[in-house]
Coordinates of C-alpha atoms and ligand atoms in Angstrom, one line a residue:
X154 CA 206.0 103.4 -66.0
X155 CA 203.1 101.2 -67.1
X156 CA 199.9 103.0 -66.2
X157 CA 196.3 102.0 -66.6
X158 CA 193.6 104.8 -66.3
X159 CA 190.1 103.6 -65.7
X160 CA 187.4 106.1 -66.9
X161 CA 187.8 108.4 -69.9
X162 CA 185.8 111.4 -68.6
X163 CA 187.6 114.8 -68.2
X164 CA 190.0 113.6 -65.5
X165 CA 190.7 110.1 -67.1
X166 CA 191.0 111.2 -70.7
X167 CA 193.2 114.2 -70.0
X168 CA 195.2 112.2 -67.4
X169 CA 195.9 109.4 -69.9
X170 CA 197.2 111.8 -72.5
X171 CA 199.3 113.8 -70.0
X172 CA 200.8 110.7 -68.4
X173 CA 201.8 109.5 -71.8
X174 CA 203.2 112.9 -72.7
X175 CA 205.4 112.5 -69.6
X176 CA 206.9 109.4 -71.2
X177 CA 204.8 106.7 -69.5
X178 CA 203.2 103.7 -71.3
X179 CA 199.5 104.3 -70.8
X180 CA 196.3 102.5 -71.5
X181 CA 192.9 104.3 -71.0
X182 CA 189.9 102.0 -70.2
X183 CA 186.2 102.7 -70.4
X184 CA 183.2 100.3 -70.5
X185 CA 181.4 102.4 -73.1
X186 CA 182.7 100.9 -76.4
X187 CA 181.4 103.7 -78.6
X188 CA 183.4 106.2 -76.6
X189 CA 186.6 104.2 -76.9
X190 CA 186.0 103.7 -80.7
X191 CA 185.6 107.4 -81.2
X192 CA 188.7 108.3 -79.1
X193 CA 190.7 105.8 -81.1
X194 CA 189.4 107.6 -84.3
X195 CA 190.7 110.9 -82.9
X196 CA 187.2 112.2 -82.0
X197 CA 187.2 113.5 -78.5
X198 CA 183.9 113.1 -76.5
X199 CA 184.5 116.5 -74.8
X200 CA 185.7 119.9 -76.0
X201 CA 189.0 120.6 -74.3
X202 CA 191.6 122.9 -75.9
X203 CA 194.8 121.0 -76.8
X204 CA 193.4 117.6 -76.0
X205 CA 192.9 116.1 -79.5
X206 CA 196.4 117.1 -80.5
X207 CA 197.9 115.6 -77.3
X208 CA 196.0 112.3 -77.7
X209 CA 196.9 112.0 -81.4
X210 CA 200.6 112.7 -80.7
X211 CA 200.9 110.1 -78.0
X212 CA 198.9 107.4 -79.8
X213 CA 201.2 108.0 -82.8
X214 CA 204.2 107.7 -80.5
X215 CA 202.8 104.3 -79.2
X216 CA 202.8 105.5 -75.6
X217 CA 199.0 105.7 -75.5
X218 CA 196.1 103.4 -76.4
X219 CA 192.4 103.1 -75.4
X220 CA 190.4 99.9 -74.8
X221 CA 187.4 98.4 -73.1
X222 CA 189.5 95.5 -71.8
X223 CA 189.9 96.3 -68.1
X224 CA 191.2 92.9 -67.0
X225 CA 194.1 92.8 -69.5
X226 CA 195.0 96.5 -68.9
X227 CA 195.1 96.0 -65.1
X228 CA 197.3 92.9 -65.4
X229 CA 199.8 94.8 -67.6
X230 CA 200.0 97.9 -65.4
X231 CA 202.1 98.8 -62.4
X232 CA 199.9 101.7 -61.3
X233 CA 196.1 101.9 -61.9
X234 CA 194.4 105.3 -61.7
X235 CA 190.6 105.2 -61.0
X236 CA 188.9 108.2 -62.6
X237 CA 185.3 107.2 -62.8
X238 CA 182.4 109.7 -62.1
X239 CA 181.0 110.3 -58.6
X240 CA 177.8 112.3 -59.4
X241 CA 175.4 113.6 -56.7
X242 CA 172.8 111.0 -55.6
X243 CA 169.3 112.2 -54.7
X244 CA 170.3 112.8 -51.1
X245 CA 173.1 115.1 -52.1
X246 CA 175.8 112.6 -51.1
X247 CA 178.2 111.3 -53.8
X248 CA 177.0 108.3 -55.7
X249 CA 179.9 105.9 -55.4
X250 CA 178.5 102.9 -57.3
X251 CA 181.0 103.2 -60.2
X252 CA 183.9 103.3 -57.7
X253 CA 182.7 100.2 -55.9
X254 CA 182.2 98.3 -59.2
X255 CA 185.7 99.3 -60.5
X256 CA 187.3 98.3 -57.2
X257 CA 185.8 94.8 -57.6
X258 CA 186.8 94.6 -61.2
X259 CA 190.4 95.6 -60.4
X260 CA 190.5 93.1 -57.5
X261 CA 189.5 90.2 -59.8
X262 CA 192.2 91.1 -62.3
X263 CA 195.1 91.6 -59.8
X264 CA 198.3 89.6 -59.9
X265 CA 201.7 90.4 -58.4
X266 CA 201.9 93.9 -56.7
X267 CA 200.0 96.9 -58.0
X268 CA 199.2 100.4 -56.7
X269 CA 195.6 101.4 -57.1
X270 CA 195.2 105.2 -57.1
X271 CA 191.8 106.8 -56.6
X272 CA 191.6 110.1 -58.5
X273 CA 187.8 110.3 -58.5
X274 CA 186.5 112.9 -56.0
X275 CA 185.3 110.7 -53.1
X276 CA 184.2 111.4 -49.6
X277 CA 186.3 110.7 -46.5
X278 CA 186.6 107.0 -45.8
X279 CA 186.0 105.9 -49.4
X280 CA 189.6 104.8 -50.1
X281 CA 189.5 102.6 -47.0
X282 CA 186.3 101.0 -48.3
X283 CA 188.0 100.4 -51.7
X284 CA 190.9 98.7 -49.8
X285 CA 188.3 96.5 -48.1
X286 CA 186.5 95.6 -51.3
X287 CA 189.8 94.7 -53.1
X288 CA 191.0 92.6 -50.2
X289 CA 187.8 90.6 -50.1
X290 CA 188.0 89.9 -53.9
X291 CA 191.7 89.7 -54.7
X292 CA 193.1 86.3 -55.8
X293 CA 195.6 84.6 -53.5
X294 CA 199.2 85.9 -53.9
X295 CA 198.3 89.2 -55.4
X296 CA 199.3 92.3 -53.4
X297 CA 198.2 95.9 -53.6
X298 CA 198.2 99.3 -51.9
X299 CA 195.6 102.0 -52.2
X300 CA 196.6 105.6 -52.8
X301 CA 194.4 108.7 -52.8
X302 CA 195.7 111.3 -55.3
X303 CA 192.9 113.9 -56.0
X304 CA 192.8 115.9 -59.2
X305 CA 192.8 119.7 -59.2
X306 CA 192.6 120.6 -62.9
X307 CA 190.0 122.9 -64.3
X308 CA 187.9 122.1 -67.3
X309 CA 188.9 124.3 -70.3
X310 CA 192.5 124.6 -68.9
X311 CA 193.1 121.0 -67.9
X312 CA 196.2 120.4 -70.1
X313 CA 197.8 123.6 -68.8
X314 CA 196.9 122.8 -65.2
X315 CA 198.3 119.3 -65.5
X316 CA 201.7 120.7 -66.4
X317 CA 201.5 123.7 -64.0
X318 CA 199.9 122.2 -60.9
X319 CA 200.4 124.1 -57.6
X320 CA 200.6 120.8 -55.7
X321 CA 200.2 117.1 -55.9
X322 CA 198.5 115.4 -52.9
X323 CA 199.4 111.7 -52.3
X324 CA 197.8 109.9 -49.4
X325 CA 198.4 106.3 -48.4
X326 CA 199.3 104.0 -45.5
X327 CA 202.1 102.7 -47.6
X328 CA 205.3 104.7 -48.1
X329 CA 206.3 102.4 -50.9
X330 CA 203.1 103.2 -52.8
X331 CA 203.5 106.9 -52.1
X332 CA 207.0 106.8 -53.5
X333 CA 205.8 105.0 -56.7
X334 CA 203.1 107.6 -57.4
X335 CA 205.5 110.4 -56.4
X336 CA 207.9 109.3 -59.1
X337 CA 205.2 110.0 -61.8
X338 CA 204.8 113.6 -60.7
X339 CA 208.4 114.4 -59.3
X340 CA 209.5 116.1 -62.6
X341 CA 206.9 118.8 -62.2
X342 CA 208.8 120.4 -59.4
X343 CA 205.6 121.5 -57.6
X344 CA 204.8 120.9 -54.0
X345 CA 204.1 117.3 -53.1
X346 CA 201.9 116.8 -50.0
X347 CA 202.2 113.3 -48.5
X348 CA 199.5 112.3 -46.0
X349 CA 197.1 109.7 -44.9
X350 CA 194.1 108.6 -47.0
X351 CA 191.5 110.5 -45.1
X352 CA 193.4 113.8 -45.1
X353 CA 193.9 113.5 -48.9
X354 CA 190.2 112.9 -49.5
X355 CA 189.4 115.9 -47.3
X356 CA 191.9 118.2 -49.0
X357 CA 190.0 117.8 -52.3
X358 CA 186.6 118.7 -50.8
X359 CA 188.0 121.5 -48.7
X360 CA 189.7 123.0 -51.7
X361 CA 186.6 123.0 -53.9
X362 CA 184.4 124.2 -51.0
X363 CA 186.8 127.0 -50.2
X364 CA 186.9 128.2 -53.8
X365 CA 183.0 128.1 -53.9
X366 CA 183.0 130.0 -50.6
X367 CA 185.2 132.7 -52.2
X368 CA 182.7 133.0 -55.1
X369 CA 179.7 133.2 -52.8
X370 CA 181.5 135.7 -50.6
X371 CA 182.3 138.1 -53.5
X372 CA 178.7 137.6 -54.8
X373 CA 177.4 138.9 -51.5
X374 CA 179.9 141.7 -51.5
X375 CA 178.6 142.5 -55.0
X376 CA 175.0 142.7 -53.6
X377 CA 176.2 145.3 -51.1
X378 CA 178.3 147.2 -53.8
X379 CA 175.3 147.4 -56.0
X380 CA 173.2 149.0 -53.3
X381 CA 176.0 151.2 -51.9
X382 CA 177.3 152.4 -55.2
X383 CA 180.7 150.6 -55.1
X384 CA 182.3 148.6 -57.9
X385 CA 182.9 144.9 -57.0
X386 CA 185.6 144.5 -59.7
X387 CA 187.7 147.2 -58.1
X388 CA 186.9 145.8 -54.7
X389 CA 188.2 142.3 -55.8
X390 CA 191.3 143.9 -57.4
X391 CA 192.0 145.8 -54.2
X392 CA 191.5 142.7 -52.0
X393 CA 193.4 140.4 -54.4
X394 CA 196.8 142.1 -54.0
X395 CA 196.8 140.9 -50.4
X396 CA 198.6 137.6 -50.8
X397 CA 196.7 136.2 -47.9
X398 CA 193.5 136.7 -50.0
X399 CA 194.6 136.4 -53.6
X400 CA 192.7 137.6 -56.7
X401 CA 191.5 134.2 -58.0
X402 CA 187.9 133.2 -57.7
X403 CA 186.8 136.7 -56.7
X404 CA 184.8 137.3 -59.9
X405 CA 181.3 138.2 -59.0
X406 CA 178.6 136.9 -61.4
X407 CA 175.8 134.5 -61.6
X408 CA 177.3 132.0 -59.2
X409 CA 179.2 128.7 -59.7
X410 CA 178.1 125.7 -61.7
X411 CA 179.6 122.7 -63.4
X412 CA 180.1 119.1 -62.5
X413 CA 182.3 119.8 -59.5
X414 CA 181.5 122.7 -57.2
X415 CA 177.7 122.2 -56.7
X416 CA 178.2 118.5 -56.2
X417 CA 181.2 118.7 -54.0
X418 CA 179.9 121.5 -51.8
X419 CA 176.7 119.5 -51.2
X420 CA 178.6 116.3 -50.6
X421 CA 180.9 118.0 -48.0
X422 CA 177.9 119.4 -46.3
X423 CA 176.4 115.9 -46.2
X424 CA 179.7 114.6 -44.7
X425 CA 179.4 117.2 -42.0
X426 CA 175.8 116.2 -41.1
X427 CA 176.8 112.6 -41.2
X428 CA 179.4 113.5 -38.6
X429 CA 176.7 115.2 -36.5
X430 CA 178.1 118.6 -37.4
X431 CA 176.2 121.4 -39.2
X432 CA 178.6 123.2 -41.5
X433 CA 176.7 126.5 -41.4
X434 CA 179.1 128.4 -43.6
X435 CA 178.6 126.0 -46.5
X436 CA 174.8 126.3 -46.1
X437 CA 175.3 130.0 -46.7
X438 CA 177.5 129.4 -49.7
X439 CA 174.8 127.2 -51.3
X440 CA 172.0 129.7 -50.5
X441 CA 173.9 132.6 -52.0
X442 CA 174.7 130.6 -55.1
X443 CA 171.0 129.8 -55.5
X444 CA 170.0 133.4 -55.0
X445 CA 172.4 135.0 -57.5
X446 CA 170.7 133.7 -60.7
X447 CA 167.2 134.6 -59.4
X448 CA 168.4 138.0 -58.6
X449 CA 169.8 138.4 -62.1
X450 CA 166.5 137.3 -63.8
X451 CA 164.6 139.6 -61.5
X452 CA 166.7 142.5 -62.9
X453 CA 165.7 141.6 -66.4
X454 CA 162.1 141.3 -65.3
X455 CA 162.1 144.7 -63.6
X456 CA 163.5 146.4 -66.7
X457 CA 160.5 145.1 -68.6
X458 CA 158.1 146.3 -65.9
X459 CA 157.7 142.8 -64.4
X460 CA 156.5 141.2 -67.6
X461 CA 158.7 139.1 -70.0
X462 CA 155.8 137.6 -71.9
X463 CA 156.5 137.9 -75.6
X464 CA 160.0 139.4 -75.1
X465 CA 163.0 137.9 -76.9
X466 CA 166.2 137.8 -74.9
X467 CA 169.5 137.1 -76.7
X468 CA 171.6 134.9 -74.4
X469 CA 175.3 134.7 -74.9
X470 CA 176.8 131.6 -73.3
X471 CA 175.2 128.2 -72.4
X472 CA 178.2 126.3 -71.0
X473 CA 178.9 126.4 -67.2
X474 CA 181.9 128.5 -67.9
X475 CA 184.2 129.6 -70.8
X476 CA 186.4 127.3 -72.8
X477 CA 184.2 124.2 -72.4
X478 CA 181.1 122.6 -74.0
X479 CA 180.1 121.2 -70.6
X480 CA 176.6 122.2 -69.6
X481 CA 176.4 120.1 -66.4
X482 CA 174.8 122.3 -63.7
X483 CA 175.4 125.3 -65.9
X484 CA 174.0 128.5 -64.3
X485 CA 173.5 129.8 -67.9
X486 CA 171.1 127.0 -68.7
X487 CA 169.3 127.6 -65.4
X488 CA 168.9 131.3 -66.3
X489 CA 167.6 130.4 -69.7
X490 CA 165.0 128.2 -68.0
X491 CA 164.0 130.9 -65.6
X492 CA 163.6 133.4 -68.4
X493 CA 161.5 130.9 -70.2
X494 CA 159.3 130.3 -67.2
X495 CA 158.6 134.1 -67.2
X496 CA 157.4 133.8 -70.8
X497 CA 160.4 135.1 -72.6
X498 CA 161.8 133.6 -75.8
X499 CA 165.6 133.1 -76.2
X500 CA 168.0 133.6 -79.0
X501 CA 171.0 131.5 -77.8
X502 CA 174.6 131.7 -78.9
X503 CA 177.6 129.7 -77.5
X504 CA 180.9 129.2 -79.2
X505 CA 180.9 125.4 -78.6
X506 CA 178.2 124.2 -76.2
X507 CA 175.1 124.6 -78.4
X508 CA 174.9 120.9 -79.3
X509 CA 174.9 119.8 -75.6
X510 CA 172.5 122.6 -74.7
X511 CA 170.0 121.6 -77.3
X512 CA 169.7 118.2 -75.7
X513 CA 168.8 119.9 -72.4
X514 CA 166.7 122.8 -73.6
X515 CA 165.0 121.5 -76.7
X516 CA 163.7 123.7 -79.4
X517 CA 160.5 125.2 -78.0
X518 CA 160.8 128.9 -77.4
X519 CA 164.5 129.0 -78.1
X520 CA 166.4 129.5 -81.3
X521 CA 170.1 128.7 -81.6
X522 CA 172.6 130.7 -83.6
X523 CA 176.1 130.2 -84.9
X524 CA 176.6 133.9 -85.2
X525 CA 176.3 136.3 -82.2
X526 CA 175.2 139.2 -84.4
X527 CA 172.3 137.1 -85.8
X528 CA 171.3 136.2 -82.3
X529 CA 170.9 139.8 -81.2
X530 CA 169.0 140.9 -84.3
X531 CA 165.6 142.3 -83.2
X532 CA 166.0 140.9 -79.6
X533 CA 164.6 143.0 -76.8
X534 CA 167.7 142.6 -74.6
X535 CA 171.1 140.9 -74.4
X536 CA 172.1 138.8 -71.5
X537 CA 175.7 137.6 -71.1
X538 CA 175.7 134.4 -69.1
X539 CA 179.1 132.8 -69.5
X540 CA 182.5 134.4 -69.2
X541 CA 183.8 133.6 -72.7
X542 CA 186.4 136.3 -73.4
X543 CA 185.4 136.5 -77.0
X544 CA 182.0 138.0 -76.0
X545 CA 184.0 141.1 -74.8
X546 CA 185.6 141.4 -78.1
X547 CA 182.4 141.7 -80.2
X548 CA 181.4 145.0 -81.9
X549 CA 178.9 146.5 -79.5
X550 CA 178.2 149.4 -81.8
X551 CA 176.9 146.9 -84.3
X552 CA 175.1 145.0 -81.6
X553 CA 173.4 148.2 -80.4
X554 CA 172.1 148.8 -83.9
X555 CA 170.8 145.2 -84.2
X556 CA 169.0 145.0 -80.8
X557 CA 165.5 146.4 -80.5
X558 CA 166.5 148.0 -77.1
X559 CA 170.0 149.0 -76.4
X560 CA 170.1 147.1 -73.1
X561 CA 172.6 144.6 -71.8
X562 CA 172.5 142.5 -68.7
X563 CA 176.1 141.4 -68.1
X564 CA 175.9 138.5 -65.7
X565 CA 179.7 138.0 -65.7
X566 CA 181.0 141.6 -65.6
X567 CA 182.7 141.0 -68.8
X568 CA 182.1 144.4 -70.5
X569 CA 183.3 147.9 -69.6
X570 CA 180.2 149.8 -68.4
X571 CA 181.6 153.2 -69.6
X572 CA 182.3 151.9 -73.1
X573 CA 178.7 150.6 -73.3
X574 CA 177.2 153.7 -71.9
X575 CA 179.2 155.8 -74.4
X576 CA 177.5 153.7 -77.1
X577 CA 174.1 154.6 -75.7
X578 CA 173.5 151.3 -73.9
X579 CA 171.6 150.8 -70.7
X580 CA 174.1 148.6 -68.8
X581 CA 173.5 146.3 -65.9
X582 CA 176.5 144.5 -64.4
X583 CA 176.7 142.5 -61.1
X584 CA 177.7 144.7 -58.2
X585 CA 179.1 147.6 -60.1
X586 CA 178.1 150.9 -61.5
X587 CA 175.1 150.3 -63.7
X588 CA 173.4 153.2 -65.4
X589 CA 170.6 150.7 -65.6
X590 CA 169.7 151.3 -62.0
X591 CA 169.2 155.0 -62.4
X592 CA 167.0 154.2 -65.4
X593 CA 165.0 151.8 -63.2
X594 CA 164.8 154.1 -60.2
X595 CA 163.1 156.7 -62.3
X596 CA 160.4 154.2 -62.8
X597 CA 157.9 152.6 -60.5
X598 CA 159.5 152.5 -57.1
X599 CA 162.1 149.9 -57.8
X600 CA 163.8 149.4 -54.4
X601 CA 167.0 147.6 -55.2
X602 CA 170.2 148.7 -56.8
X603 CA 171.9 151.9 -56.0
X604 CA 168.8 153.1 -54.1
X605 CA 170.1 153.0 -50.6
X606 CA 173.0 155.4 -50.6
X607 CA 171.9 157.7 -53.4
X608 CA 174.1 160.9 -53.5
X609 CA 172.3 163.9 -52.0
X610 CA 171.4 166.6 -54.6
Ligands
LIG215 C1 186.9 123.1 -60.3 C2 188.2 123.5 -59.6 O1 188.5 124.8 -60.0 C3 189.3 122.6 -60.0 O2 190.5 122.9 -59.2 C4 188.8 121.1 -59.6 O3 189.8 120.2 -60.0 C5 187.6 120.8 -60.4 O4 186.5 121.8 -60.0 C6 187.1 119.4 -60.0 O5 186.8 119.2 -58.9 O6 187.2 118.5 -60.9 P1 185.9 123.5 -62.8 O7 184.7 122.8 -62.3 O8 186.5 123.0 -64.1 O9 187.1 123.3 -61.7 O10 185.6 125.0 -63.0 P2 186.1 126.4 -62.3 O11 187.0 127.1 -63.2 O12 186.6 126.2 -60.9 O13 184.7 127.2 -62.2 C7 183.6 126.6 -61.5 C8 182.4 127.6 -61.5 O14 182.7 128.8 -60.8 C9 182.1 128.1 -62.9 O15 180.6 128.1 -63.1 C10 182.6 129.5 -63.0 O16 181.8 130.3 -63.8 C11 182.4 129.9 -61.5 N1 183.3 131.0 -61.1 C12 184.7 130.8 -61.0 C13 182.8 132.2 -60.7 O17 181.6 132.5 -60.7 N2 183.7 133.2 -60.2 C14 185.0 133.0 -60.2 O18 185.8 133.9 -59.7 C15 185.5 131.7 -60.6

């Protein structure tokens, strides 16, 4: 099938390569020429495992090309996927200006019959508005249908997810258009949910909001575990075997970040208030997420008797999660900023996100390292901020010797507390046994952490 993909961000670039790999004839379009030039040279604008190889393979096979020429690409395609960004506007609602612009551009280029598929994450009612904009601008004789087909891939695993999706959601008024889009995904043998436009739009927001709710839920359980002396990792494991609950997205930590969850939870909350409904649960989800990073920084602060001025904290992880160089709404970056506002310096290490982080954090009070062992040398403490698995594989005996104080604040519960304790570390996890708390509780009346249900002597 001839496919045009508009927007070469995560969804569009990965989508273009994946559609081509499935045997379609694909053209990816973006209005940023420099981006198109670099993709054509094989340089990806994002770090995504497997993506450079997949793009190169399909360009070579002549199934995939990239251009800035939207008009020509739309004319040549049977199906047009819209994958442009929908960032948060100041009010918290999604900023849909790029979607409106592209709808108009597509309309002006239409001839014959085309299917326009909205993949961008857009609030309920947006697809109908796209339909209206195209109808108002389309040349005589051209016909089209609009389809909503939200994306569910995760950054860092997007190629794997594209081939192993749990479901594909296809919403439209037109069965003919649904069938056309269905034929692109049919070979995956995953569930296909056919529905109306509005339900499809809602499925995307409800899915992201539910996953964010799971994260905030387990983070609140972690708060209680920490006070009651239970281990949230074990609790999540025990809960997760129940198929109705599932183990995924029950990792307690610093909270969720990234370009999707914070924006989508807020946008769904905004949709609820626009419909004169107060989605109270989502307010709680956002509150907990905000609290989690402050709570973590307070732990570090308490360890240093409330004063971080002049301390150097080694920070492992700057991206919003593992396997990506994306720092948008990264909680790790926010933690670095909070530590900085307390007067601490940082020695930062991230396997791939340093370049992007430098743009956000600058060079004042922070040093960037390519080697984790150099980052911990003479630091007063180590904080693990992103769940990169390779952080767990480092030599902590060596790290212990390099640090000024053998103390680690594990914001992602990545390390084994006992192994660290055996090496003589003071270990703080999130919602799990932390010998750090007994250390603190010996001090000056620190109230939180293992203090409520202390075992009787
Ligand atoms: C998320 C969804 O998982 C995808 O299904 C969706 O397609 C995508 O948003 C989107 O809307 O485009 P992504 O933002 O790539 O994907 O990242 P996730 O893997 O979902 O992680 C989001 C955040 O939650 C990260 O900051 C991560 O550290 C945090 N997280 C995740 C936890 O704190 N605990 C967990 O158990 C899982």
